[in-house]
Short mmCIF file of C-alpha atoms and ligand atoms in Angstrom, two decimals:
data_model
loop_
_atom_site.label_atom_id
_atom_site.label_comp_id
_atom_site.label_asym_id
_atom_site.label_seq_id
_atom_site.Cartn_x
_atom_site.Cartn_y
_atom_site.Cartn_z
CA UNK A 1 -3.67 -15.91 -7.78
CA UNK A 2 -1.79 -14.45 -10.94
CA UNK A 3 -2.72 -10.82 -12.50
CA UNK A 4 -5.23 -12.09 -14.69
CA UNK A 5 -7.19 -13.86 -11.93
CA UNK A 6 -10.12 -11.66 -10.61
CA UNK A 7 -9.57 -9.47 -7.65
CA UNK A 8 -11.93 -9.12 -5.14
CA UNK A 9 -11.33 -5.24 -4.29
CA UNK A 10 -14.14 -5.25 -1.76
CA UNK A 11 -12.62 -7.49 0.26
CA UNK A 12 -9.54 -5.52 -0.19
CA UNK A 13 -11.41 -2.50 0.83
CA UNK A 14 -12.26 -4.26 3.88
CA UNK A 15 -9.06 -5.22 4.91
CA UNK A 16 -7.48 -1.78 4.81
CA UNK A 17 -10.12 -0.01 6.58
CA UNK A 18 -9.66 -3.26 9.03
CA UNK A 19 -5.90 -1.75 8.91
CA UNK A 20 -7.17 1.61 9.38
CA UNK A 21 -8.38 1.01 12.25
CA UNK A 22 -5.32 0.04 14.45
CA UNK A 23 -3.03 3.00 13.10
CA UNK A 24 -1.37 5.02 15.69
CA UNK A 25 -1.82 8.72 14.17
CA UNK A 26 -2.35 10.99 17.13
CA UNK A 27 -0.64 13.91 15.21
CA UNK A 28 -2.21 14.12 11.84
CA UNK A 29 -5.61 12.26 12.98
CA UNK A 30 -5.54 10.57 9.94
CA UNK A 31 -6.02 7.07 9.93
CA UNK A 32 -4.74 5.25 7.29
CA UNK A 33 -5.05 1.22 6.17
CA UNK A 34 -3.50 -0.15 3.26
CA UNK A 35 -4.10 -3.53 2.35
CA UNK A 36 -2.72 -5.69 -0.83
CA UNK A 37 -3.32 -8.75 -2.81
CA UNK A 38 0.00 -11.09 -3.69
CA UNK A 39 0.40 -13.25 -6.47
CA UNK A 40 0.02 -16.17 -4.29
CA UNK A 41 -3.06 -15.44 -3.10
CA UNK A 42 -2.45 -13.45 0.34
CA UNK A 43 -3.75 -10.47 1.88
CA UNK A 44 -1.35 -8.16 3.29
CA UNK A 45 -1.63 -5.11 5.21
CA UNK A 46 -0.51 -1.82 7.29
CA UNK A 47 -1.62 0.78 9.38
CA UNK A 48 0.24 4.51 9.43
CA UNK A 49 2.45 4.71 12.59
CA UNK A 50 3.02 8.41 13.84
CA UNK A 51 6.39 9.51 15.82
CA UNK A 52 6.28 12.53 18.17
CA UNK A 53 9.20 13.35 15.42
CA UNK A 54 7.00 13.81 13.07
CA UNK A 55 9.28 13.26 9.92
CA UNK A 56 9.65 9.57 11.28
CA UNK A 57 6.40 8.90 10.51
CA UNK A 58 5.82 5.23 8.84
CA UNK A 59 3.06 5.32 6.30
CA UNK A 60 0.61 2.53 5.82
CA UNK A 61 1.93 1.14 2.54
CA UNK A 62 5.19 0.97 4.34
CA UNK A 63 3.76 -1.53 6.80
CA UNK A 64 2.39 -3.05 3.99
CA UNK A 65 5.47 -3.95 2.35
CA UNK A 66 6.82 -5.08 5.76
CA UNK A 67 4.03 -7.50 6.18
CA UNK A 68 4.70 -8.81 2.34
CA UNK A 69 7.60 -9.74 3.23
CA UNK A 70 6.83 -11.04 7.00
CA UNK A 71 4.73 -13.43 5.72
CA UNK A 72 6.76 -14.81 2.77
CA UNK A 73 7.06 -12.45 -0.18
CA UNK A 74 5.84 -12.36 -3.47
CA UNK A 75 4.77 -9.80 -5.42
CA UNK A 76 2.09 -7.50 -4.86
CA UNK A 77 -1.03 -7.79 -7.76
CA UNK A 78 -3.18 -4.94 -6.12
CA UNK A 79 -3.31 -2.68 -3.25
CA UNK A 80 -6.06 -0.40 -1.60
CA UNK A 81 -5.53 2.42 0.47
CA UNK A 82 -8.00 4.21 2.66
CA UNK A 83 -8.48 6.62 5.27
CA UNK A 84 -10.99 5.41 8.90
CA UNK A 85 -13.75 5.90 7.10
CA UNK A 86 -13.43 3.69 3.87
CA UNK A 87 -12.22 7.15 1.44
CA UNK A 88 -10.24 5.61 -0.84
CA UNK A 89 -6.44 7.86 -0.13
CA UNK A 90 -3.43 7.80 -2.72
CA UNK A 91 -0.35 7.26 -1.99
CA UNK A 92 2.20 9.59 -1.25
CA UNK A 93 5.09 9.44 -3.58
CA UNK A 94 7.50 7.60 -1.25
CA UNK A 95 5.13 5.21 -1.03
CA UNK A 96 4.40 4.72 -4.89
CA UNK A 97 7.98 4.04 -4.96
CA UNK A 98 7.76 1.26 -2.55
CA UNK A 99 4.55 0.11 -4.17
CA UNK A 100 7.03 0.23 -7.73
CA UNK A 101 9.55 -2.43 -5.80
CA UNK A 102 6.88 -4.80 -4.53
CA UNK A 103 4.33 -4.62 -6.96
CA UNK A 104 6.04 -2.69 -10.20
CA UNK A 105 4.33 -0.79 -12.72
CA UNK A 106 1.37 -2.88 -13.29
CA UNK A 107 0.14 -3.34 -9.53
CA UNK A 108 -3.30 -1.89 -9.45
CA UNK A 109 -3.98 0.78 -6.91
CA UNK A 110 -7.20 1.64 -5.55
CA UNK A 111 -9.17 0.19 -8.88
CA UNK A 112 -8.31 2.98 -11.21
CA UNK A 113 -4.63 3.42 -10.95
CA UNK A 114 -1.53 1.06 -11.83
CA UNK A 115 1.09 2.25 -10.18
CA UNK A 116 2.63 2.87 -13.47
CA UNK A 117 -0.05 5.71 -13.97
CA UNK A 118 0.95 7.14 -10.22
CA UNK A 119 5.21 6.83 -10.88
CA UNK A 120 5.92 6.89 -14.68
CA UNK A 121 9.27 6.38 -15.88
CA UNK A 122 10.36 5.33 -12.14
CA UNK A 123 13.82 4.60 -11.31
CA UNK A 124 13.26 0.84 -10.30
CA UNK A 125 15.86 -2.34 -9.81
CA UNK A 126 16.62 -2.46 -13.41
CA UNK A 127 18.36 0.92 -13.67
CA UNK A 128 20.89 -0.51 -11.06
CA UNK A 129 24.31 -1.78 -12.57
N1 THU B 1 0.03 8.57 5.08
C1 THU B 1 0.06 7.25 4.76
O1 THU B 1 -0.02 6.38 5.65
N2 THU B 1 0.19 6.89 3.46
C2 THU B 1 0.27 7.77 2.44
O2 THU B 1 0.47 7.36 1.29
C3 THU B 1 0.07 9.20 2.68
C4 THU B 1 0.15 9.62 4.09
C5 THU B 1 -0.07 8.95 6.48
C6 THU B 1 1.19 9.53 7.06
C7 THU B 1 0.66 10.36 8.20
O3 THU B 1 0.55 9.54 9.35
C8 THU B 1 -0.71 10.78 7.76
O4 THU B 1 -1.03 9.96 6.65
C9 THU B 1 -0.80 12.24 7.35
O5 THU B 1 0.15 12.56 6.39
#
């Protein structure tokens, strides 16, 4: 799978309302799944994970980005996020920056979006010395 391979964003879809389903969110009561395509041909995915502290919170895409990496890395070519019931959600703007790291500016997001479009002119690894 490369970016100009086609993506098959309902099974993406699937996958993070799959995700969705296992997140621990007993605070908000928002579920939330994120799921992502590599450039090798993988599916990734996480679930939101709430904390009695609430500012400890893990979002989805931050599982996500756990599970890239988990499973062997690579870059992310698209990612979906969405809440229980298959609305699609954007992400916050923590996790656009962690979608910028894994995926940079021309991951898709949720069909529409790149995650250019969601973070322009990010700070990324190339503004580091
Ligand atoms: N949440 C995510 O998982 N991803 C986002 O991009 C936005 C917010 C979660 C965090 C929290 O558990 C719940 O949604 C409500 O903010």
């Amino acid at each position: 799978m490369n970016q100009d391979q086609a993506i098959s964003w309902g099974d993406l879809w699937a996958a993070a309302r799959r995700a969705a389903a296992e997140a621990y969110a007993p605070y908000s009561n928002l579920s939330v799944g994120a799921a992502g395509l590599t450039d090798n041909g993988r599916t990734v995915s996480g679930c939101n994970v709430e904390n009695a502290s609430y500012g400890l919170t893990l979002c989805a895409e931050c599982g996500l980005v756990g599970d890239l990496h988990r499973t062997g890395g690579g870059r992310l070519v698209a990612v979906a996020v969405t809440d229980g019931d298959g609305n699609p959600l954007t992400p916050c703007g923590r996790c656009r920056q962690l979608l910028y790291e894994a995926g940079g500016a021309s991951c898709l997001v949720n069909e529409t979006h790149t995650v250019g479009d969601l973070l322009p002119g990010a700070f990324g690894p190339d503004d580091l010395p």
